[in-house]
Amino acid sequence: MIHRPPDKPPTGGPTKDEVLAIAMHKLDLKPADIFADIGCGTGKVTLTAAPLVSHVHAMDIREEAYRWTCEELRKSGFANVTPHFGNAVSILSSLEKVDKAFVGGSKNLSDIITRLAHLKVKTIVITAVLLETLNIAQSTLQEFDMFHDVTLVQVSKSMPLAGGFMLKPLDPVFIITGGVA
């Protein structure tokens, strides 16, 4: 059976440009890095990271996100990306090395962080909109003595109103950073 790409991007994304810029700065990707994009969604983080690192593992548990990312990769021509469909913990268990990781999903977050700790990942950046996700990320990173900091990002965008412009706030996003020292 041939799977055609979805007609519209998967729900929950893409990562906002401003949040992505901060996340990429915190990741500090290097040419030799092996990077994991966990909860790759629309593939935006994967496509941003691919030209900066030696290899990207893009993974999502949602089939529509996996198929969307595969189509974006096909269009981009990047040969250094391996897309994975399935549970991130299982996928990470099959990998020998990951240097840096971005986590954009919250499903099984504690188990994902535990696996990243076993892989001795140098830098982990997690984005969250829910306070519960922030709490799980921070407490699990602290369990492994990997917690660095939390940054709250509040972005507003201009929009026309009554012949002028106003700033309309987007949802705030927590950026949680950790990793092996």
Coordinates of N, CA, C and O in Angstrom, one line a residue:
M1 N 0.8 -1.2 0.0 CA 0.0 0.0 0.0 C 0.9 1.2 0.0 O 1.8 1.4 0.8
I2 N 0.6 2.2 -0.9 CA 1.4 3.4 -1.0 C 0.7 4.5 -0.2 O -0.5 4.7 -0.3
H3 N 1.6 5.1 0.7 CA 1.0 6.2 1.6 C 1.3 7.5 0.9 O 2.5 7.8 0.7
R4 N 0.3 8.2 0.6 CA 0.5 9.5 0.0 C 0.6 10.6 1.1 O 0.1 10.3 2.2
P5 N 1.4 11.7 0.9 CA 1.5 12.7 1.9 C 0.2 13.3 2.3 O -0.7 13.4 1.5
P6 N 0.0 13.7 3.6 CA -1.2 14.3 4.0 C -1.4 15.7 3.2 O -0.5 16.3 2.8
D7 N -2.7 16.1 3.1 CA -3.0 17.3 2.4 C -2.7 18.6 3.2 O -2.5 19.6 2.7
K8 N -2.6 18.4 4.6 CA -2.4 19.5 5.4 C -1.4 19.1 6.5 O -1.3 17.9 6.9
P9 N -0.7 20.1 7.1 CA 0.3 19.8 8.1 C -0.3 19.1 9.3 O -1.5 19.4 9.6
P10 N 0.4 18.3 10.1 CA -0.2 17.7 11.3 C -0.5 18.8 12.3 O 0.1 19.8 12.3
T11 N -1.4 18.5 13.2 CA -1.7 19.4 14.3 C -0.5 19.6 15.2 O 0.3 18.7 15.3
G12 N -0.5 20.7 15.9 CA 0.5 21.0 16.9 C 1.7 21.7 16.5 O 2.7 21.9 17.2
G13 N 1.8 22.1 15.2 CA 3.0 22.8 14.8 C 2.7 23.7 13.6 O 1.5 23.9 13.3
P14 N 3.7 24.2 13.0 CA 5.1 24.0 13.2 C 5.6 24.9 14.4 O 4.9 25.8 14.8
T15 N 6.8 24.6 14.9 CA 7.4 25.4 15.9 C 7.5 26.9 15.4 O 7.9 27.1 14.2
K16 N 7.1 27.8 16.2 CA 7.1 29.2 15.8 C 8.6 29.6 15.5 O 9.5 29.2 16.2
D17 N 8.8 30.5 14.5 CA 10.1 30.9 14.1 C 10.9 31.5 15.3 O 12.1 31.2 15.4
E18 N 10.3 32.3 16.1 CA 11.0 32.9 17.2 C 11.4 31.9 18.2 O 12.5 32.0 18.8
V19 N 10.6 30.9 18.5 CA 10.9 29.8 19.4 C 12.0 29.0 18.8 O 12.9 28.6 19.5
L20 N 11.9 28.7 17.6 CA 12.9 27.9 16.9 C 14.3 28.6 16.9 O 15.3 27.9 17.2
A21 N 14.3 29.9 16.7 CA 15.6 30.6 16.8 C 16.2 30.5 18.2 O 17.5 30.2 18.3
I22 N 15.5 30.6 19.2 CA 16.0 30.4 20.6 C 16.5 29.0 20.8 O 17.5 28.7 21.3
A23 N 15.6 28.0 20.4 CA 16.0 26.6 20.6 C 17.3 26.3 19.8 O 18.1 25.6 20.4
M24 N 17.4 26.7 18.6 CA 18.6 26.5 17.8 C 19.8 27.1 18.5 O 20.9 26.5 18.5
H25 N 19.7 28.3 19.0 CA 20.8 28.9 19.7 C 21.2 28.1 20.9 O 22.4 27.8 21.2
K26 N 20.2 27.6 21.7 CA 20.5 26.8 22.9 C 21.1 25.5 22.5 O 22.0 24.9 23.2
L27 N 20.7 24.9 21.4 CA 21.3 23.6 20.9 C 22.7 23.7 20.5 O 23.5 22.8 20.7
D28 N 23.1 24.8 19.9 CA 24.5 25.1 19.5 C 25.0 23.9 18.7 O 26.0 23.3 19.0
L29 N 24.3 23.6 17.6 CA 24.6 22.5 16.7 C 26.0 22.6 16.0 O 26.3 23.7 15.6
K30 N 26.7 21.5 16.0 CA 28.0 21.5 15.3 C 28.1 20.5 14.2 O 27.3 19.6 14.2
P31 N 28.9 20.7 13.2 CA 29.0 19.8 12.0 C 29.1 18.3 12.4 O 28.6 17.5 11.6
A32 N 29.8 17.9 13.5 CA 30.0 16.5 13.8 C 28.8 15.9 14.6 O 28.8 14.7 14.8
D33 N 27.8 16.7 15.0 CA 26.8 16.3 15.9 C 25.8 15.3 15.2 O 25.5 15.5 14.0
I34 N 25.3 14.4 16.0 CA 24.2 13.5 15.6 C 23.0 14.1 16.4 O 23.1 14.2 17.7
F35 N 22.0 14.5 15.7 CA 20.9 15.2 16.3 C 19.6 14.4 16.2 O 19.3 13.7 15.2
A36 N 18.8 14.4 17.3 CA 17.5 13.8 17.3 C 16.4 14.8 17.4 O 16.4 15.7 18.3
D37 N 15.4 14.8 16.5 CA 14.3 15.7 16.6 C 13.1 14.7 17.0 O 12.6 14.0 16.2
I38 N 12.7 14.8 18.2 CA 11.8 13.9 18.8 C 10.4 14.6 18.9 O 10.2 15.7 19.5
G39 N 9.5 14.0 18.2 CA 8.2 14.7 17.9 C 8.3 15.7 16.8 O 8.0 16.8 16.9
C40 N 8.8 15.2 15.7 CA 9.3 16.1 14.6 C 8.1 16.8 13.9 O 8.4 17.8 13.2
G41 N 6.9 16.4 14.1 CA 5.7 17.1 13.6 C 5.8 17.5 12.1 O 5.8 16.6 11.2
T42 N 6.0 18.7 11.8 CA 6.0 19.2 10.4 C 7.4 19.1 9.8 O 7.6 19.3 8.6
G43 N 8.4 18.7 10.6 CA 9.8 18.6 10.0 C 10.5 19.9 10.0 O 11.7 19.9 9.6
K44 N 10.0 21.0 10.6 CA 10.6 22.3 10.5 C 12.0 22.3 11.3 O 12.9 22.8 10.8
V45 N 12.0 21.7 12.5 CA 13.2 21.6 13.2 C 14.3 20.7 12.5 O 15.4 21.1 12.4
T46 N 13.8 19.6 12.0 CA 14.7 18.7 11.2 C 15.3 19.4 10.0 O 16.5 19.3 9.8
L47 N 14.5 20.1 9.3 CA 15.0 20.8 8.1 C 15.9 22.0 8.4 O 16.9 22.3 7.7
T48 N 15.7 22.6 9.6 CA 16.6 23.6 10.0 C 18.0 23.1 10.5 O 19.0 23.6 10.2
A49 N 17.9 21.9 11.2 CA 19.1 21.3 11.7 C 20.0 20.6 10.7 O 21.2 20.5 10.8
A50 N 19.3 20.0 9.7 CA 20.0 19.1 8.7 C 21.3 19.7 8.1 O 22.3 19.0 8.1
P51 N 21.3 20.9 7.6 CA 22.5 21.4 7.0 C 23.6 21.8 8.1 O 24.7 22.0 7.7
L52 N 23.3 21.7 9.3 CA 24.2 22.1 10.4 C 24.9 20.9 11.1 O 25.9 21.1 11.8
V53 N 24.4 19.7 10.9 CA 24.9 18.5 11.6 C 25.3 17.4 10.6 O 25.0 17.4 9.5
S54 N 26.0 16.3 11.2 CA 26.3 15.2 10.4 C 25.1 14.3 10.1 O 25.0 13.8 9.0
H55 N 24.2 14.1 11.1 CA 23.0 13.3 10.8 C 21.9 13.7 11.7 O 22.1 14.2 12.9
V56 N 20.7 13.6 11.2 CA 19.4 13.8 12.0 C 18.6 12.6 12.0 O 18.4 11.9 11.0
H57 N 18.1 12.3 13.2 CA 17.1 11.2 13.4 C 15.8 12.0 13.7 O 15.7 12.6 14.8
A58 N 14.8 12.0 12.8 CA 13.5 12.7 12.9 C 12.5 11.6 13.3 O 12.3 10.6 12.5
M59 N 11.8 11.8 14.4 CA 10.9 10.7 14.8 C 9.6 11.3 15.3 O 9.5 12.4 15.9
D60 N 8.5 10.6 15.0 CA 7.2 11.0 15.5 C 6.3 9.7 15.6 O 6.4 8.8 14.8
I61 N 5.5 9.7 16.6 CA 4.6 8.6 16.9 C 3.3 8.7 16.1 O 2.6 7.7 15.9
R62 N 3.1 9.9 15.5 CA 1.9 10.1 14.7 C 2.2 9.9 13.2 O 3.1 10.5 12.7
E63 N 1.4 9.0 12.6 CA 1.6 8.7 11.2 C 1.6 9.9 10.3 O 2.4 10.0 9.4
E64 N 0.6 10.8 10.5 CA 0.5 11.9 9.6 C 1.7 12.9 9.7 O 2.1 13.4 8.8
A65 N 2.3 13.0 10.9 CA 3.5 13.8 11.1 C 4.7 13.1 10.4 O 5.5 13.8 9.8
Y66 N 4.8 11.8 10.6 CA 5.9 11.1 9.9 C 5.8 11.2 8.4 O 6.8 11.5 7.7
R67 N 4.6 11.0 7.9 CA 4.4 11.1 6.4 C 4.7 12.6 5.9 O 5.3 12.8 4.9
W68 N 4.2 13.6 6.7 CA 4.5 15.0 6.3 C 6.0 15.2 6.3 O 6.5 15.8 5.3
T69 N 6.7 14.8 7.3 CA 8.1 15.0 7.4 C 8.8 14.3 6.3 O 9.7 14.9 5.6
C70 N 8.4 13.1 5.9 CA 9.0 12.4 4.8 C 8.9 13.1 3.5 O 9.8 13.2 2.7
E71 N 7.7 13.7 3.3 CA 7.5 14.5 2.1 C 8.3 15.8 2.1 O 8.9 16.1 1.0
E72 N 8.4 16.4 3.2 CA 9.3 17.6 3.3 C 10.8 17.3 3.0 O 11.5 18.0 2.4
L73 N 11.2 16.1 3.5 CA 12.6 15.7 3.3 C 12.8 15.3 1.8 O 13.8 15.7 1.3
R74 N 11.8 14.7 1.2 CA 11.9 14.4 -0.2 C 12.1 15.7 -1.0 O 12.9 15.8 -1.9
K75 N 11.3 16.7 -0.7 CA 11.4 18.0 -1.4 C 12.7 18.7 -1.1 O 13.3 19.4 -2.0
S76 N 13.3 18.5 0.1 CA 14.5 19.3 0.4 C 15.8 18.6 -0.1 O 16.7 19.3 -0.4
G77 N 15.7 17.3 -0.3 CA 16.9 16.6 -0.8 C 18.0 16.3 0.2 O 19.0 15.8 -0.2
F78 N 17.7 16.5 1.5 CA 18.7 16.2 2.5 C 18.9 14.7 2.6 O 17.9 14.0 2.7
A79 N 20.1 14.3 2.5 CA 20.5 12.8 2.5 C 20.9 12.4 3.9 O 21.1 11.2 4.1
N80 N 21.1 13.3 4.8 CA 21.6 13.0 6.1 C 20.5 12.9 7.2 O 20.8 13.1 8.4
V81 N 19.3 12.6 6.8 CA 18.2 12.5 7.7 C 17.6 11.1 7.6 O 17.3 10.7 6.5
T82 N 17.4 10.5 8.8 CA 16.6 9.3 8.8 C 15.3 9.5 9.5 O 15.3 9.8 10.7
P83 N 14.2 9.4 8.8 CA 12.9 9.5 9.5 C 12.5 8.2 10.1 O 12.8 7.1 9.6
H84 N 11.9 8.3 11.3 CA 11.5 7.2 12.1 C 10.0 7.3 12.5 O 9.6 8.4 13.0
F85 N 9.2 6.3 12.3 CA 7.8 6.3 12.7 C 7.7 5.3 13.9 O 8.0 4.2 13.8
G86 N 7.2 5.9 15.0 CA 7.0 5.0 16.1 C 7.3 5.7 17.4 O 7.5 6.9 17.5
N87 N 7.4 4.9 18.5 CA 7.6 5.3 19.8 C 9.0 5.8 20.0 O 10.0 5.0 19.7
A88 N 9.2 7.0 20.4 CA 10.6 7.6 20.5 C 11.5 6.8 21.5 O 12.7 6.7 21.2
V89 N 11.0 6.3 22.6 CA 11.8 5.5 23.5 C 12.4 4.3 22.8 O 13.6 4.0 22.9
S90 N 11.5 3.6 22.0 CA 12.0 2.4 21.3 C 13.0 2.8 20.2 O 14.1 2.1 20.1
I91 N 12.7 3.9 19.5 CA 13.7 4.4 18.5 C 15.0 4.8 19.1 O 16.1 4.4 18.6
L92 N 15.0 5.5 20.2 CA 16.2 6.0 20.9 C 17.0 4.8 21.4 O 18.2 4.8 21.4
S93 N 16.3 3.7 21.8 CA 16.9 2.5 22.3 C 17.7 1.8 21.2 O 18.7 1.1 21.5
S94 N 17.3 2.0 20.0 CA 18.0 1.4 18.9 C 19.2 2.2 18.4 O 20.0 1.7 17.5
L95 N 19.4 3.4 18.9 CA 20.5 4.3 18.5 C 21.7 4.2 19.4 O 21.5 4.0 20.6
E96 N 22.9 4.2 18.8 CA 24.1 4.1 19.7 C 24.6 5.4 20.2 O 25.2 5.5 21.3
K97 N 24.3 6.5 19.4 CA 24.8 7.8 19.8 C 23.8 8.9 19.4 O 23.3 8.9 18.3
V98 N 23.6 9.9 20.3 CA 22.9 11.1 20.0 C 23.7 12.2 20.8 O 23.9 12.0 22.0
D99 N 24.1 13.3 20.1 CA 24.8 14.3 20.8 C 23.9 15.4 21.3 O 24.1 16.0 22.4
K100 N 22.9 15.8 20.5 CA 22.0 16.9 20.8 C 20.5 16.4 20.5 O 20.4 15.6 19.5
A101 N 19.6 16.9 21.3 CA 18.2 16.5 21.0 C 17.2 17.6 21.2 O 17.4 18.4 22.2
F102 N 16.2 17.7 20.4 CA 15.1 18.6 20.5 C 13.9 17.8 20.8 O 13.6 16.8 20.0
V103 N 13.1 18.1 21.8 CA 11.9 17.4 22.1 C 10.7 18.3 22.0 O 10.6 19.3 22.8
G104 N 9.9 18.1 20.9 CA 8.7 19.0 20.7 C 7.4 18.3 21.1 O 6.4 18.9 21.0
G105 N 7.5 17.1 21.5 CA 6.3 16.4 21.9 C 6.3 16.1 23.4 O 7.4 16.1 24.0
S106 N 5.2 15.8 24.0 CA 5.2 15.5 25.4 C 4.8 14.1 25.8 O 4.8 13.7 26.9
K107 N 4.4 13.3 24.8 CA 4.0 11.9 25.1 C 5.3 11.1 25.6 O 6.3 11.1 25.0
N108 N 5.1 10.4 26.7 CA 6.2 9.6 27.3 C 7.4 10.4 27.6 O 8.6 9.9 27.5
L109 N 7.3 11.7 28.0 CA 8.4 12.6 28.1 C 9.4 12.1 29.2 O 10.6 12.2 28.9
S110 N 8.9 11.7 30.3 CA 9.8 11.2 31.3 C 10.7 10.0 30.8 O 11.9 10.0 31.1
D111 N 10.1 9.1 30.1 CA 10.8 7.9 29.5 C 11.8 8.4 28.5 O 12.9 7.8 28.3
I112 N 11.4 9.4 27.7 CA 12.3 9.9 26.6 C 13.5 10.5 27.3 O 14.7 10.3 26.9
I113 N 13.3 11.4 28.3 CA 14.4 12.0 29.0 C 15.3 11.0 29.6 O 16.6 11.1 29.6
T114 N 14.7 9.9 30.2 CA 15.5 8.8 30.8 C 16.4 8.2 29.7 O 17.6 7.9 30.0
R115 N 15.8 7.9 28.6 CA 16.7 7.3 27.5 C 17.8 8.3 27.0 O 18.9 7.8 26.8
L116 N 17.4 9.6 26.9 CA 18.5 10.6 26.5 C 19.6 10.6 27.6 O 20.7 10.8 27.2
A117 N 19.2 10.5 28.8 CA 20.2 10.5 29.9 C 21.1 9.3 29.7 O 22.4 9.4 29.9
H118 N 20.6 8.1 29.4 CA 21.4 6.9 29.2 C 22.3 7.0 28.0 O 23.4 6.5 28.0
L119 N 21.9 7.8 27.0 CA 22.7 8.1 25.8 C 23.7 9.2 26.1 O 24.6 9.5 25.2
K120 N 23.7 9.8 27.2 CA 24.6 10.9 27.6 C 24.6 12.0 26.6 O 25.6 12.5 26.2
V121 N 23.3 12.5 26.3 CA 23.2 13.5 25.4 C 23.7 14.8 26.0 O 23.3 15.2 27.1
K122 N 24.5 15.5 25.2 CA 25.2 16.8 25.7 C 24.2 17.9 25.9 O 24.3 18.6 26.9
T123 N 23.2 18.1 25.0 CA 22.3 19.2 25.1 C 20.9 18.7 24.7 O 20.7 18.1 23.6
I124 N 19.9 19.0 25.6 CA 18.5 18.6 25.3 C 17.7 19.9 25.4 O 17.9 20.7 26.4
V125 N 16.9 20.2 24.4 CA 16.0 21.3 24.4 C 14.6 20.8 24.3 O 14.3 20.1 23.3
I126 N 13.8 21.2 25.2 CA 12.4 20.7 25.2 C 11.5 21.9 25.2 O 11.7 22.9 25.9
T127 N 10.5 21.9 24.3 CA 9.5 23.0 24.3 C 8.2 22.5 24.9 O 7.8 21.3 24.6
A128 N 7.5 23.4 25.6 CA 6.3 23.0 26.3 C 5.3 24.1 26.4 O 5.8 25.3 26.6
V129 N 4.1 23.9 26.2 CA 3.1 24.9 26.5 C 2.2 24.6 27.7 O 1.6 25.5 28.3
L130 N 2.3 23.4 28.2 CA 1.5 23.0 29.4 C 2.4 23.0 30.6 O 3.6 22.6 30.6
L131 N 1.9 23.5 31.7 CA 2.6 23.5 33.0 C 3.0 22.1 33.4 O 4.1 21.9 34.0
E132 N 2.2 21.1 33.1 CA 2.4 19.7 33.5 C 3.7 19.2 32.7 O 4.5 18.5 33.3
T133 N 3.8 19.6 31.5 CA 4.9 19.2 30.7 C 6.2 19.8 31.2 O 7.3 19.2 31.3
L134 N 6.1 21.1 31.6 CA 7.3 21.8 32.2 C 7.7 21.1 33.5 O 8.9 20.8 33.7
N135 N 6.7 20.7 34.3 CA 7.0 20.0 35.6 C 7.7 18.7 35.3 O 8.7 18.4 36.0
I136 N 7.2 17.9 34.4 CA 7.7 16.6 34.1 C 9.2 16.7 33.6 O 10.1 16.0 34.0
A137 N 9.4 17.7 32.6 CA 10.7 17.9 32.0 C 11.7 18.3 33.1 O 12.8 17.7 33.2
Q138 N 11.3 19.3 33.9 CA 12.3 19.8 34.9 C 12.6 18.7 35.9 O 13.8 18.5 36.2
S139 N 11.6 18.1 36.5 CA 11.8 17.1 37.5 C 12.6 15.9 37.0 O 13.5 15.4 37.7
T140 N 12.3 15.4 35.8 CA 13.0 14.3 35.3 C 14.5 14.7 34.9 O 15.4 13.9 35.2
L141 N 14.7 15.8 34.4 CA 16.1 16.3 34.1 C 16.9 16.4 35.4 O 18.0 16.0 35.5
Q142 N 16.2 16.9 36.5 CA 16.8 17.0 37.8 C 17.2 15.6 38.4 O 18.3 15.5 39.0
E143 N 16.4 14.6 38.1 CA 16.7 13.3 38.6 C 18.0 12.8 38.1 O 18.7 12.0 38.8
F144 N 18.4 13.2 36.9 CA 19.6 12.8 36.3 C 20.7 13.8 36.4 O 21.7 13.7 35.7
D145 N 20.5 14.8 37.2 CA 21.4 16.0 37.3 C 21.7 16.6 36.0 O 22.9 16.9 35.7
M146 N 20.7 16.7 35.1 CA 20.9 17.3 33.8 C 20.2 18.6 33.6 O 20.2 19.1 32.5
F147 N 19.5 19.1 34.6 CA 18.7 20.3 34.4 C 19.6 21.5 34.3 O 20.5 21.7 35.1
H148 N 19.3 22.4 33.3 CA 20.1 23.6 33.2 C 19.2 24.8 33.5 O 19.5 25.6 34.4
D149 N 18.2 25.1 32.7 CA 17.3 26.2 32.9 C 16.0 26.1 32.2 O 15.8 25.3 31.3
V150 N 15.1 27.1 32.5 CA 13.8 27.2 31.8 C 13.8 28.7 31.3 O 14.1 29.6 32.1
T151 N 13.4 28.9 30.1 CA 13.1 30.2 29.5 C 11.7 30.3 29.1 O 11.2 29.4 28.4
L152 N 11.0 31.3 29.5 CA 9.6 31.5 29.1 C 9.7 32.5 27.9 O 10.1 33.6 28.0
V153 N 9.1 32.1 26.8 CA 9.1 32.9 25.6 C 7.7 33.4 25.3 O 6.8 32.5 25.2
Q154 N 7.5 34.7 25.3 CA 6.2 35.2 25.0 C 6.4 36.1 23.7 O 7.1 37.1 23.7
V155 N 5.8 35.7 22.6 CA 5.9 36.4 21.4 C 4.5 37.0 21.0 O 3.5 36.4 21.2
S156 N 4.6 38.2 20.5 CA 3.4 38.9 20.0 C 3.6 39.3 18.6 O 4.8 39.6 18.2
K157 N 2.6 39.2 17.8 CA 2.7 39.5 16.3 C 1.8 40.7 16.0 O 0.7 40.8 16.6
S158 N 2.2 41.6 15.1 CA 1.4 42.7 14.7 C 0.2 42.3 13.9 O 0.3 41.3 13.1
M159 N -0.9 43.0 14.1 CA -2.1 42.7 13.2 C -2.9 44.0 13.1 O -2.9 44.8 14.0
P160 N -3.5 44.2 11.9 CA -4.2 45.5 11.7 C -5.5 45.6 12.7 O -6.1 44.6 12.9
L161 N -5.7 46.8 13.1 CA -6.9 47.1 13.9 C -7.3 48.5 13.8 O -6.4 49.4 14.1
A162 N -8.5 48.8 13.4 CA -9.0 50.2 13.3 C -8.1 51.2 12.6 O -7.8 52.3 13.1
G163 N -7.5 50.8 11.5 CA -6.6 51.7 10.8 C -5.2 51.8 11.3 O -4.4 52.5 10.8
G164 N -4.9 51.0 12.4 CA -3.6 51.0 13.0 C -3.2 49.5 13.1 O -3.7 48.6 12.5
F165 N -2.3 49.3 14.1 CA -1.8 48.0 14.4 C -1.8 47.7 15.8 O -1.5 48.6 16.6
M166 N -2.1 46.5 16.2 CA -1.9 46.1 17.6 C -1.0 44.9 17.6 O -0.7 44.3 16.6
L167 N -0.6 44.5 18.8 CA 0.2 43.3 19.0 C -0.7 42.3 19.6 O -1.3 42.5 20.7
K168 N -0.8 41.1 18.9 CA -1.6 40.0 19.4 C -0.7 38.9 20.0 O 0.1 38.4 19.2
P169 N -0.8 38.6 21.3 CA 0.1 37.6 21.8 C -0.2 36.2 21.3 O -1.4 35.8 21.2
L170 N 0.9 35.4 21.1 CA 0.7 34.0 20.8 C 0.9 33.3 22.1 O 1.2 33.9 23.2
D171 N 0.5 32.0 22.2 CA 0.7 31.2 23.4 C 2.1 31.3 23.9 O 3.0 31.1 23.1
P172 N 2.3 31.4 25.2 CA 3.6 31.4 25.7 C 4.2 30.0 25.6 O 3.5 29.0 25.7
V173 N 5.5 29.9 25.5 CA 6.2 28.6 25.3 C 7.4 28.5 26.3 O 8.2 29.5 26.4
F174 N 7.4 27.4 27.1 CA 8.6 27.2 27.9 C 9.6 26.4 27.1 O 9.3 25.5 26.4
I175 N 10.9 26.9 27.2 CA 12.0 26.2 26.6 C 12.9 25.7 27.8 O 13.4 26.5 28.5
I176 N 12.9 24.4 27.9 CA 13.6 23.7 29.0 C 14.9 23.2 28.4 O 14.9 22.5 27.4
T177 N 16.0 23.5 29.1 CA 17.3 23.1 28.6 C 18.0 22.2 29.6 O 18.0 22.5 30.8
G178 N 18.6 21.2 29.1 CA 19.4 20.3 30.0 C 20.4 19.5 29.2 O 20.7 19.8 28.0
G179 N 21.1 18.6 29.8 CA 22.0 17.7 29.2 C 23.2 17.4 30.1 O 23.3 17.9 31.2
V180 N 24.0 16.5 29.6 CA 25.2 16.1 30.4 C 26.2 17.2 30.4 O 26.6 17.7 29.3
A181 N 26.8 17.5 31.5 CA 27.8 18.6 31.6 C 29.1 18.2 31.0 O 29.5 17.1 30.9

